[in-house]
mmCIF file of C-alpha atoms in Angstrom:
data_model
loop_
_atom_site.group_PDB
_atom_site.id
_atom_site.type_symbol
_atom_site.label_atom_id
_atom_site.label_comp_id
_atom_site.label_asym_id
_atom_site.label_seq_id
_atom_site.Cartn_x
_atom_site.Cartn_y
_atom_site.Cartn_z
ATOM 1 C CA MET A 1 120.315 60.808 89.744
ATOM 2 C CA THR A 2 123.493 62.867 89.376
ATOM 3 C CA PHE A 3 123.258 66.664 89.830
ATOM 4 C CA PRO A 4 125.723 69.103 88.567
ATOM 5 C CA ARG A 5 127.967 70.649 91.176
ATOM 6 C CA PHE A 6 127.674 74.413 91.940
ATOM 7 C CA PHE A 7 130.341 77.201 92.518
ATOM 8 C CA THR A 8 129.500 80.562 94.001
ATOM 9 C CA ALA A 9 130.304 83.686 91.870
ATOM 10 C CA LYS A 10 130.021 87.362 92.911
ATOM 11 C CA GLN A 11 129.128 90.003 90.624
ATOM 12 C CA SER A 12 130.870 93.264 90.418
ATOM 13 C CA LEU A 13 127.780 95.730 90.910
ATOM 14 C CA PRO A 14 128.659 99.441 91.148
ATOM 15 C CA SER A 15 127.198 101.189 94.214
ATOM 16 C CA HIS A 16 125.501 104.479 94.131
ATOM 17 C CA ARG A 17 124.056 104.116 97.711
ATOM 18 C CA ILE A 18 123.048 107.539 99.509
ATOM 19 C CA ASP A 19 124.164 106.647 102.880
ATOM 20 C CA ASP A 20 122.133 109.423 104.717
ATOM 21 C CA VAL A 21 118.792 109.453 102.915
ATOM 22 C CA THR A 22 117.185 111.508 105.715
ATOM 23 C CA ALA A 23 119.594 114.418 104.993
ATOM 24 C CA GLU A 24 119.416 114.127 101.459
ATOM 25 C CA LEU A 25 115.619 114.063 101.458
ATOM 26 C CA THR A 26 115.392 116.900 103.887
ATOM 27 C CA GLU A 27 117.765 119.176 101.851
ATOM 28 C CA LEU A 28 115.744 118.469 98.782
ATOM 29 C CA PHE A 29 112.380 118.946 100.259
ATOM 30 C CA GLN A 30 113.289 122.256 101.976
ATOM 31 C CA ALA A 31 114.691 123.617 98.619
ATOM 32 C CA GLU A 32 111.412 123.010 96.986
ATOM 33 C CA THR A 33 109.368 126.150 96.904
ATOM 34 C CA ALA A 34 105.994 124.376 96.507
ATOM 35 C CA ILE A 35 106.217 123.416 100.297
ATOM 36 C CA GLU A 36 105.422 127.227 100.759
ATOM 37 C CA GLN A 37 101.911 126.152 99.790
ATOM 38 C CA ILE A 38 101.466 124.013 103.073
ATOM 39 C CA ARG A 39 99.904 126.107 105.775
ATOM 40 C CA PRO A 40 99.812 125.289 109.596
ATOM 41 C CA GLY A 41 96.909 123.099 110.329
ATOM 42 C CA GLN A 42 96.525 121.625 106.890
ATOM 43 C CA SER A 43 96.219 117.770 106.221
ATOM 44 C CA VAL A 44 98.593 116.345 103.808
ATOM 45 C CA ALA A 45 98.221 112.669 102.794
ATOM 46 C CA ILE A 46 101.489 110.726 101.994
ATOM 47 C CA ALA A 47 100.910 108.021 99.672
ATOM 48 C CA VAL A 48 103.042 104.969 100.111
ATOM 49 C CA GLY A 49 102.913 101.650 98.091
ATOM 50 C CA SER A 50 103.358 97.890 98.718
ATOM 51 C CA ARG A 51 106.886 97.440 97.384
ATOM 52 C CA GLY A 52 109.912 96.513 99.575
ATOM 53 C CA ILE A 53 111.671 99.804 98.774
ATOM 54 C CA ASP A 54 115.079 100.470 100.437
ATOM 55 C CA ARG A 55 114.494 102.466 103.801
ATOM 56 C CA ILE A 56 110.928 103.152 102.726
ATOM 57 C CA ALA A 57 109.984 103.512 106.395
ATOM 58 C CA GLU A 58 112.763 106.079 107.025
ATOM 59 C CA VAL A 59 111.778 108.117 103.868
ATOM 60 C CA THR A 60 108.027 108.197 105.084
ATOM 61 C CA GLN A 61 109.081 109.114 108.529
ATOM 62 C CA THR A 62 111.279 111.864 107.069
ATOM 63 C CA VAL A 63 108.518 113.361 105.132
ATOM 64 C CA VAL A 64 106.251 113.262 108.054
ATOM 65 C CA ARG A 65 108.671 115.034 110.318
ATOM 66 C CA LEU A 66 109.268 117.802 107.769
ATOM 67 C CA LEU A 67 105.527 118.394 107.484
ATOM 68 C CA VAL A 68 105.120 118.451 111.274
ATOM 69 C CA ASP A 69 108.012 120.942 111.296
ATOM 70 C CA ARG A 70 105.641 123.167 109.230
ATOM 71 C CA LYS A 71 102.690 122.583 111.574
ATOM 72 C CA ALA A 72 101.004 120.491 109.061
ATOM 73 C CA GLN A 73 98.984 117.385 110.060
ATOM 74 C CA PRO A 74 100.394 114.401 107.909
ATOM 75 C CA PHE A 75 98.777 110.886 107.382
ATOM 76 C CA VAL A 76 99.645 107.974 105.263
ATOM 77 C CA VAL A 77 97.460 106.443 102.691
ATOM 78 C CA PRO A 78 98.271 103.023 101.307
ATOM 79 C CA ALA A 79 98.372 103.400 97.157
ATOM 80 C CA MET A 80 98.531 99.866 96.304
ATOM 81 C CA GLY A 81 95.465 99.018 93.920
ATOM 82 C CA SER A 82 93.959 95.716 95.048
ATOM 83 C CA HIS A 83 96.910 94.565 96.810
ATOM 84 C CA GLY A 84 96.567 93.359 100.574
ATOM 85 C CA GLY A 85 93.501 91.407 99.647
ATOM 86 C CA ALA A 86 91.895 94.596 98.383
ATOM 87 C CA THR A 87 90.710 95.474 101.853
ATOM 88 C CA GLY A 88 91.623 98.468 104.047
ATOM 89 C CA GLN A 89 92.691 96.358 106.865
ATOM 90 C CA GLY A 90 94.847 94.089 104.631
ATOM 91 C CA GLN A 91 96.553 97.132 103.232
ATOM 92 C CA THR A 92 97.463 98.334 106.515
ATOM 93 C CA ALA A 93 99.000 95.117 107.238
ATOM 94 C CA THR A 94 100.931 95.241 104.175
ATOM 95 C CA LEU A 95 102.319 98.476 105.050
ATOM 96 C CA ALA A 96 103.223 97.226 108.500
ATOM 97 C CA ALA A 97 105.007 94.362 107.016
ATOM 98 C CA LEU A 98 107.435 97.024 105.513
ATOM 99 C CA GLY A 99 107.949 98.831 108.542
ATOM 100 C CA ILE A 100 105.280 101.483 108.198
ATOM 101 C CA THR A 101 103.068 101.783 111.199
ATOM 102 C CA PRO A 102 101.649 104.952 113.127
ATOM 103 C CA GLU A 103 104.242 104.407 115.727
ATOM 104 C CA SER A 104 107.147 104.019 113.367
ATOM 105 C CA VAL A 105 106.588 106.961 111.117
ATOM 106 C CA GLY A 106 104.975 109.338 113.601
ATOM 107 C CA CYS A 107 101.315 109.753 112.154
ATOM 108 C CA PRO A 108 98.065 108.008 111.603
ATOM 109 C CA ILE A 109 97.310 105.750 108.645
ATOM 110 C CA LYS A 110 94.033 106.161 107.023
ATOM 111 C CA SER A 111 93.374 102.955 104.949
ATOM 112 C CA SER A 112 90.180 102.291 103.136
ATOM 113 C CA MET A 113 89.080 101.056 99.766
ATOM 114 C CA GLU A 114 86.547 103.877 99.234
ATOM 115 C CA THR A 115 87.170 106.133 96.377
ATOM 116 C CA VAL A 116 85.742 108.965 94.531
ATOM 117 C CA PRO A 117 85.193 109.720 90.805
ATOM 118 C CA ILE A 118 87.539 112.254 89.377
ATOM 119 C CA GLY A 119 86.971 112.111 85.611
ATOM 120 C CA LYS A 120 87.345 109.950 82.630
ATOM 121 C CA GLY A 121 90.512 108.869 80.861
ATOM 122 C CA PRO A 122 90.990 107.555 77.185
ATOM 123 C CA GLY A 123 88.167 105.728 75.826
ATOM 124 C CA GLY A 124 86.131 106.577 78.582
ATOM 125 C CA ILE A 125 88.268 104.887 81.292
ATOM 126 C CA PRO A 126 86.713 105.903 84.790
ATOM 127 C CA LEU A 127 89.176 107.568 86.968
ATOM 128 C CA SER A 128 88.729 106.836 90.676
ATOM 129 C CA PHE A 129 90.812 108.159 93.659
ATOM 130 C CA ASP A 130 91.316 107.256 97.276
ATOM 131 C CA ARG A 131 88.739 109.194 99.154
ATOM 132 C CA ASN A 132 91.115 110.160 102.131
ATOM 133 C CA ALA A 133 93.898 111.322 99.779
ATOM 134 C CA ALA A 134 91.428 113.286 97.692
ATOM 135 C CA ALA A 135 89.847 115.149 100.844
ATOM 136 C CA ALA A 136 93.388 116.188 102.074
ATOM 137 C CA ASP A 137 94.769 119.669 101.557
ATOM 138 C CA HIS A 138 97.961 118.354 99.995
ATOM 139 C CA LEU A 139 99.055 115.174 98.621
ATOM 140 C CA ILE A 140 102.656 113.804 98.598
ATOM 141 C CA VAL A 141 103.320 110.490 96.444
ATOM 142 C CA ILE A 142 106.328 108.386 97.327
ATOM 143 C CA ASN A 143 107.318 105.693 94.934
ATOM 144 C CA ARG A 144 110.442 103.911 93.333
ATOM 145 C CA ILE A 145 110.910 104.388 89.644
ATOM 146 C CA LYS A 146 111.770 101.085 87.932
ATOM 147 C CA PRO A 147 110.994 98.924 84.666
ATOM 148 C CA HIS A 148 107.523 97.291 85.035
ATOM 149 C CA THR A 149 107.148 93.656 84.807
ATOM 150 C CA LYS A 150 104.547 93.777 82.048
ATOM 151 C CA LEU A 151 104.225 97.504 80.951
ATOM 152 C CA ASP A 152 106.558 99.181 78.644
ATOM 153 C CA GLY A 153 107.443 102.620 77.162
ATOM 154 C CA SER A 154 109.017 105.617 78.751
ATOM 155 C CA ILE A 155 106.948 105.779 81.929
ATOM 156 C CA GLN A 156 106.446 102.470 83.812
ATOM 157 C CA SER A 157 106.468 101.974 87.265
ATOM 158 C CA GLY A 158 106.735 105.100 89.541
ATOM 159 C CA VAL A 159 104.715 108.116 90.745
ATOM 160 C CA CYS A 160 102.588 108.313 87.701
ATOM 161 C CA LYS A 161 101.436 104.701 87.992
ATOM 162 C CA MET A 162 100.717 105.136 91.670
ATOM 163 C CA LEU A 163 98.481 108.016 90.894
ATOM 164 C CA MET A 164 96.481 106.098 88.287
ATOM 165 C CA ILE A 165 96.380 102.647 89.955
ATOM 166 C CA GLY A 166 97.825 102.785 93.440
ATOM 167 C CA LEU A 167 95.657 105.564 94.576
ATOM 168 C CA GLY A 168 92.795 104.234 92.277
ATOM 169 C CA LYS A 169 92.486 101.501 94.730
ATOM 170 C CA HIS A 170 90.740 98.185 93.617
ATOM 171 C CA ARG A 171 88.346 100.299 91.191
ATOM 172 C CA GLY A 172 91.161 102.024 89.635
ATOM 173 C CA ALA A 173 93.188 98.637 88.842
ATOM 174 C CA LEU A 174 89.999 97.151 87.494
ATOM 175 C CA ALA A 175 89.455 99.981 85.241
ATOM 176 C CA PHE A 176 93.145 100.362 83.846
ATOM 177 C CA HIS A 177 94.732 96.890 83.580
ATOM 178 C CA PRO A 178 92.164 95.587 80.962
ATOM 179 C CA ALA A 179 92.879 98.827 78.860
ATOM 180 C CA PHE A 180 96.514 98.455 78.708
ATOM 181 C CA LYS A 181 96.311 95.869 75.885
ATOM 182 C CA SER A 182 94.565 98.463 73.743
ATOM 183 C CA PHE A 183 97.610 100.688 74.190
ATOM 184 C CA ASP A 184 100.043 97.813 73.585
ATOM 185 C CA TYR A 185 100.975 97.866 77.144
ATOM 186 C CA ARG A 186 102.617 101.196 76.895
ATOM 187 C CA LEU A 187 101.778 103.335 79.984
ATOM 188 C CA ASP A 188 103.283 106.646 78.255
ATOM 189 C CA ARG A 189 100.311 106.333 75.740
ATOM 190 C CA ILE A 190 97.882 106.681 78.532
ATOM 191 C CA THR A 191 99.609 109.120 80.903
ATOM 192 C CA ALA A 192 99.764 112.165 78.565
ATOM 193 C CA ASP A 193 95.884 112.405 78.741
ATOM 194 C CA VAL A 194 95.258 110.813 82.346
ATOM 195 C CA ILE A 195 97.985 112.386 84.576
ATOM 196 C CA PRO A 196 97.039 116.120 83.965
ATOM 197 C CA THR A 197 93.359 115.146 84.606
ATOM 198 C CA ILE A 198 94.330 113.343 87.988
ATOM 199 C CA LEU A 199 96.668 116.301 88.880
ATOM 200 C CA ALA A 200 93.813 118.961 88.125
ATOM 201 C CA ALA A 201 91.297 117.006 90.213
ATOM 202 C CA THR A 202 93.656 116.027 93.225
ATOM 203 C CA PRO A 203 95.535 117.944 95.795
ATOM 204 C CA PHE A 204 98.687 116.533 94.432
ATOM 205 C CA LEU A 205 101.510 118.686 95.726
ATOM 206 C CA LEU A 206 104.942 116.671 95.204
ATOM 207 C CA GLY A 207 106.196 113.200 93.935
ATOM 208 C CA ILE A 208 109.102 111.780 95.770
ATOM 209 C CA ALA A 209 110.935 109.570 93.264
ATOM 210 C CA LEU A 210 113.326 107.021 94.407
ATOM 211 C CA VAL A 211 115.825 105.128 92.103
ATOM 212 C CA GLU A 212 117.613 102.220 93.609
ATOM 213 C CA ASP A 213 120.983 100.828 92.288
ATOM 214 C CA ALA A 214 122.293 97.145 91.691
ATOM 215 C CA HIS A 215 122.247 96.468 95.446
ATOM 216 C CA ASP A 216 118.806 97.619 95.918
ATOM 217 C CA SER A 217 120.066 100.848 97.745
ATOM 218 C CA ILE A 218 118.430 104.107 97.086
ATOM 219 C CA GLY A 219 120.970 106.026 94.675
ATOM 220 C CA GLN A 220 118.924 108.879 93.729
ATOM 221 C CA ILE A 221 116.000 111.083 95.343
ATOM 222 C CA THR A 222 114.155 113.439 93.102
ATOM 223 C CA VAL A 223 111.283 115.846 94.320
ATOM 224 C CA ALA A 224 108.958 116.507 91.515
ATOM 225 C CA THR A 225 106.086 119.045 91.221
ATOM 226 C CA ALA A 226 103.229 118.512 89.120
ATOM 227 C CA ASP A 227 104.339 120.335 85.937
ATOM 228 C CA GLN A 228 107.788 118.372 86.240
ATOM 229 C CA LEU A 229 106.556 114.885 86.540
ATOM 230 C CA LEU A 230 105.820 113.671 83.149
ATOM 231 C CA ASP A 231 109.202 115.100 81.711
ATOM 232 C CA LEU A 232 111.115 113.562 84.808
ATOM 233 C CA GLU A 233 109.926 109.984 84.969
ATOM 234 C CA PRO A 234 111.356 108.880 81.586
ATOM 235 C CA THR A 235 114.814 110.340 82.490
ATOM 236 C CA LEU A 236 114.599 108.488 85.807
ATOM 237 C CA LEU A 237 113.631 105.342 84.279
ATOM 238 C CA ARG A 238 116.517 105.132 81.865
ATOM 239 C CA ARG A 239 118.690 105.622 85.212
ATOM 240 C CA ALA A 240 116.834 102.876 86.712
ATOM 241 C CA ILE A 241 117.312 100.481 83.744
ATOM 242 C CA GLU A 242 120.905 101.497 83.681
ATOM 243 C CA TRP A 243 121.474 100.736 87.272
ATOM 244 C CA MET A 244 119.284 97.438 87.436
ATOM 245 C CA PRO A 245 121.215 94.201 88.239
ATOM 246 C CA LYS A 246 120.975 91.362 85.657
ATOM 247 C CA LEU A 247 121.824 87.570 85.656
ATOM 248 C CA PRO A 248 125.470 87.418 84.441
ATOM 249 C CA PHE A 249 124.598 84.770 81.689
ATOM 250 C CA ARG A 250 122.372 84.786 78.709
ATOM 251 C CA THR A 251 121.033 81.451 78.955
ATOM 252 C CA ALA A 252 119.959 78.813 81.445
ATOM 253 C CA GLU A 253 118.193 75.573 81.499
ATOM 254 C CA LEU A 254 116.915 75.625 85.036
ATOM 255 C CA LEU A 255 116.802 78.977 87.348
ATOM 256 C CA ILE A 256 116.189 78.005 91.004
ATOM 257 C CA ILE A 257 114.763 81.022 92.990
ATOM 258 C CA ASP A 258 114.631 80.725 96.692
ATOM 259 C CA ALA A 259 111.683 82.893 97.385
ATOM 260 C CA ILE A 260 109.290 85.224 95.583
ATOM 261 C CA GLY A 261 106.868 87.701 96.931
ATOM 262 C CA LYS A 262 105.088 91.145 96.379
ATOM 263 C CA GLU A 263 107.655 93.237 98.141
ATOM 264 C CA ILE A 264 110.257 91.946 95.685
ATOM 265 C CA SER A 265 108.223 92.640 92.489
ATOM 266 C CA GLY A 266 104.683 93.016 91.480
ATOM 267 C CA THR A 267 104.913 89.495 89.861
ATOM 268 C CA GLY A 268 106.791 88.022 92.893
ATOM 269 C CA LEU A 269 109.885 87.520 90.522
ATOM 270 C CA ASP A 270 111.066 90.536 88.260
ATOM 271 C CA THR A 271 109.998 89.313 84.948
ATOM 272 C CA ASN A 272 112.802 91.935 83.625
ATOM 273 C CA VAL A 273 115.280 89.716 85.314
ATOM 274 C CA VAL A 274 114.276 86.126 84.408
ATOM 275 C CA GLY A 275 113.279 87.214 80.697
ATOM 276 C CA ARG A 276 109.545 86.564 80.803
ATOM 277 C CA LYS A 277 108.095 90.016 80.514
ATOM 278 C CA TRP A 278 105.882 89.091 77.485
ATOM 279 C CA HIS A 279 105.316 85.364 78.066
ATOM 280 C CA ASP A 280 104.826 83.374 81.236
ATOM 281 C CA LYS A 281 106.874 80.542 79.997
ATOM 282 C CA MET A 282 109.371 81.652 77.448
ATOM 283 C CA ALA A 283 111.536 84.764 76.485
ATOM 284 C CA GLY A 284 110.625 86.878 73.601
ATOM 285 C CA ASP A 285 112.744 86.979 70.464
ATOM 286 C CA GLU A 286 114.568 90.218 71.586
ATOM 287 C CA GLU A 287 114.202 89.362 75.408
ATOM 288 C CA TRP A 288 117.209 88.198 77.667
ATOM 289 C CA PRO A 289 118.102 85.983 79.472
ATOM 290 C CA LYS A 290 116.664 82.951 77.947
ATOM 291 C CA ILE A 291 115.519 80.554 80.803
ATOM 292 C CA ASP A 292 114.134 77.254 79.982
ATOM 293 C CA GLU A 293 112.614 76.377 83.326
ATOM 294 C CA ILE A 294 112.150 78.020 86.729
ATOM 295 C CA TYR A 295 111.837 76.551 90.218
ATOM 296 C CA VAL A 296 110.524 78.729 93.093
ATOM 297 C CA ARG A 297 111.222 77.229 96.533
ATOM 298 C CA ALA A 298 109.278 79.575 98.818
ATOM 299 C CA LEU A 299 107.317 82.584 99.326
ATOM 300 C CA THR A 300 108.646 85.437 101.512
ATOM 301 C CA GLU A 301 107.071 86.142 104.807
ATOM 302 C CA LYS A 302 106.204 89.671 103.925
ATOM 303 C CA THR A 303 104.006 88.523 101.064
ATOM 304 C CA ALA A 304 101.696 87.155 103.460
ATOM 305 C CA GLY A 305 100.571 84.336 101.256
ATOM 306 C CA ASN A 306 100.209 86.297 98.022
ATOM 307 C CA ALA A 307 101.717 84.161 95.440
ATOM 308 C CA SER A 308 101.012 86.550 92.343
ATOM 309 C CA GLY A 309 103.839 85.501 89.872
ATOM 310 C CA ILE A 310 103.779 81.652 90.766
ATOM 311 C CA GLY A 311 102.281 80.884 87.553
ATOM 312 C CA ILE A 312 105.450 82.027 85.720
ATOM 313 C CA ALA A 313 107.454 79.136 87.100
ATOM 314 C CA GLU A 314 107.457 75.557 85.830
ATOM 315 C CA TYR A 315 108.118 73.811 89.435
ATOM 316 C CA THR A 316 107.513 74.631 93.111
ATOM 317 C CA HIS A 317 107.792 73.211 96.642
ATOM 318 C CA ARG A 318 105.006 71.895 98.500
ATOM 319 C CA ARG A 319 105.482 74.602 101.061
ATOM 320 C CA VAL A 320 104.691 77.235 98.519
ATOM 321 C CA ALA A 321 101.467 75.185 97.581
ATOM 322 C CA GLU A 322 100.367 74.994 101.130
ATOM 323 C CA GLY A 323 101.196 78.651 102.065
ATOM 324 C CA ILE A 324 99.340 80.320 99.203
ATOM 325 C CA ASP A 325 96.577 82.684 100.400
ATOM 326 C CA PRO A 326 93.982 82.050 97.371
ATOM 327 C CA VAL A 327 91.769 84.943 98.040
ATOM 328 C CA LYS A 328 94.803 87.597 97.885
ATOM 329 C CA THR A 329 96.597 85.616 95.109
ATOM 330 C CA ARG A 330 93.563 85.614 92.552
ATOM 331 C CA ILE A 331 92.305 89.137 93.465
ATOM 332 C CA ASN A 332 95.675 90.459 92.776
ATOM 333 C CA CYS A 333 96.198 88.521 89.464
ATOM 334 C CA ILE A 334 92.774 88.951 88.067
ATOM 335 C CA THR A 335 92.691 92.634 88.858
ATOM 336 C CA ALA A 336 96.086 92.944 86.962
ATOM 337 C CA GLY A 337 94.844 91.141 84.133
ATOM 338 C CA HIS A 338 97.170 88.303 84.483
ATOM 339 C CA ALA A 339 95.251 85.495 85.830
ATOM 340 C CA THR A 340 97.712 82.793 84.687
ATOM 341 C CA ALA A 341 100.189 84.523 87.184
ATOM 342 C CA ALA A 342 98.249 82.661 89.850
ATOM 343 C CA ALA A 343 98.360 79.312 88.098
ATOM 344 C CA LEU A 344 99.916 76.622 90.507
ATOM 345 C CA PRO A 345 102.936 74.924 88.929
ATOM 346 C CA VAL A 346 103.490 71.280 89.368
ATOM 347 C CA TRP A 347 104.757 70.941 92.962
ATOM 348 C CA PHE A 348 107.074 68.365 94.795
ATOM 349 C CA ASP A 349 107.649 67.556 98.506
ATOM 350 C CA SER A 350 111.470 68.255 98.332
ATOM 351 C CA ASP A 351 114.204 70.103 96.313
ATOM 352 C CA ARG A 352 115.595 66.746 95.528
ATOM 353 C CA ASP A 353 112.340 65.692 93.766
ATOM 354 C CA VAL A 354 112.311 68.589 91.769
ATOM 355 C CA LEU A 355 115.816 68.299 90.527
ATOM 356 C CA ASP A 356 115.177 64.618 89.746
ATOM 357 C CA ALA A 357 112.115 65.616 87.701
ATOM 358 C CA VAL A 358 114.257 68.205 85.672
ATOM 359 C CA CYS A 359 116.984 65.759 84.957
ATOM 360 C CA ALA A 360 114.592 63.017 83.960
ATOM 361 C CA GLN A 361 113.218 65.165 81.098
ATOM 362 C CA THR A 362 116.509 66.108 79.687
ATOM 363 C CA PRO A 363 119.097 63.279 80.038
ATOM 364 C CA MET A 364 122.653 64.568 79.831
ATOM 365 C CA GLU A 365 125.895 64.512 81.592
ATOM 366 C CA ALA A 366 125.637 66.561 84.995
ATOM 367 C CA ASP A 367 128.622 68.784 84.179
ATOM 368 C CA ARG A 368 126.995 70.027 81.092
ATOM 369 C CA ARG A 369 123.665 71.229 82.683
ATOM 370 C CA ARG A 370 123.399 75.020 82.956
ATOM 371 C CA TRP A 371 121.719 75.783 86.247
ATOM 372 C CA LEU A 372 121.627 79.119 88.203
ATOM 373 C CA TRP A 373 120.617 79.664 91.797
ATOM 374 C CA ILE A 374 119.700 82.990 93.267
ATOM 375 C CA PRO A 375 117.943 84.145 96.537
ATOM 376 C CA ASP A 376 115.520 86.319 94.690
ATOM 377 C CA THR A 377 115.303 88.666 91.675
ATOM 378 C CA LEU A 378 116.481 91.554 93.689
ATOM 379 C CA ASP A 379 119.516 89.917 95.217
ATOM 380 C CA LEU A 380 121.669 89.363 92.340
ATOM 381 C CA GLU A 381 125.155 90.118 93.687
ATOM 382 C CA THR A 382 126.120 86.448 94.688
ATOM 383 C CA ILE A 383 124.851 83.771 92.445
ATOM 384 C CA ARG A 384 125.585 80.049 92.655
ATOM 385 C CA CYS A 385 126.208 78.549 89.081
ATOM 386 C CA SER A 386 126.605 75.147 87.890
ATOM 387 C CA GLU A 387 130.126 74.060 86.830
ATOM 388 C CA ALA A 388 129.159 74.176 83.016
ATOM 389 C CA TYR A 389 129.484 78.031 83.444
ATOM 390 C CA LEU A 390 132.938 77.928 85.147
ATOM 391 C CA GLU A 391 135.103 78.708 82.146
ATOM 392 C CA GLU A 392 132.858 81.430 80.971
ATOM 393 C CA ALA A 393 133.039 82.842 84.635
ATOM 394 C CA ARG A 394 136.843 82.734 84.592
ATOM 395 C CA ARG A 395 136.692 84.925 81.482
ATOM 396 C CA SER A 396 134.417 87.506 82.892
ATOM 397 C CA ASP A 397 135.588 90.863 84.092
ATOM 398 C CA GLN A 398 132.170 91.180 86.184
ATOM 399 C CA LEU A 399 132.478 87.813 87.968
ATOM 400 C CA GLU A 400 134.662 86.726 91.096
ATOM 401 C CA ILE A 401 134.911 83.164 91.663
ATOM 402 C CA VAL A 402 134.262 82.713 95.393
ATOM 403 C CA ASN A 403 134.745 78.977 95.700
ATOM 404 C CA ASP A 404 135.449 75.771 93.727
ATOM 405 C CA PRO A 405 132.488 73.494 92.510
ATOM 406 C CA ARG A 406 130.688 71.564 95.295
ATOM 407 C CA SER A 407 127.837 69.001 95.121
ATOM 408 C CA PHE A 408 124.466 69.755 96.684
ATOM 409 C CA GLN A 409 123.944 68.959 100.261
ATOM 410 C CA PHE A 410 120.472 67.420 101.181
ATOM 411 C CA ASP A 411 118.804 67.033 104.616
ATOM 412 C CA ASP A 412 116.834 63.728 105.520
ATOM 413 C CA HIS A 413 113.779 65.135 103.740
ATOM 414 C CA GLY A 414 115.617 65.891 100.623
ATOM 415 C CA ASP A 415 115.713 69.655 100.914
ATOM 416 C CA PHE A 416 118.905 71.725 100.469
ATOM 417 C CA VAL A 417 120.965 72.022 103.563
#
């Protein structure tokens, strides 16, 4: 079978990187009058999620230091719903994989799946909240603002969602995910009622909202009080969408992804990037890009076997099938109301076998095949493209062609070299 040749293209992605996040966060934190409520000896819970956010360990350590400077007693709580296999130990391990340990951030980690009831949401949705966080004198929530892989509206992934689901632990995730369909998957149709209830029933003090640029670097830090939260998140989401990297072409027959994982996206691969937010196997009418088929080559090490999102792909490698932790994966996907995201695609022993299968289904000249190859859906600066894209790439102001088209190189097993 003859495969297309590939050239490497580099996207021109603007940088908004804050080089010294410690200094920036320190200045913002100390300028916030709400911190005057923190008294010596008081406990402060710091909620941190499961995503691979840029310099998240440094951000957490900075918050810990600022609290210790005020003679408070900070501790970290995992705010990640059912992730980590829905166990306290598993969620501690998830934080450790992100570089967050008691030693690295300078305070204890209190990880438990125990929750306390704090009220009801629309339609009688029971509201649950992490017991350790609820018992603290104050609560600070750290999260990244970004488009969600399934939810829509002016509020998506961020501090509000972490208050509702991340800190709701497994019970909270089970309560909210089935309810989203009733609200057309628009989180902003729920937050107006739910967030004031949560804020009134918990010791929430501040949200630290992070927006990353197209290079996955923190480009904006915002410290929000309870009365600012619902107004600020939509503004920050618009910024996140504006900065978010995208594939440089609107269509592809095959997208090869080196790895997926929970630290990359809640669905392992970002559905906003691959154009599959509303349907696992195809783009919606108004959704771009339109990718015919996806091949996932591996799971990241940090995802620790959680293959949530693998069901969005058409093909995968044997090493993915053998590396899946079925318990973590099914708990996460079923709790999220997206059971098909755990479905195992057809798998092959080698990369060559996958490409043979793709070509056999759609016979055509190799130089006409529109294939793209990326490391993951966060890393979109350098992309390998089949030569069918070459003329389009030459005309683009956003792409620099790094090398001439080259043939695939395989090892003795048939995997890419």
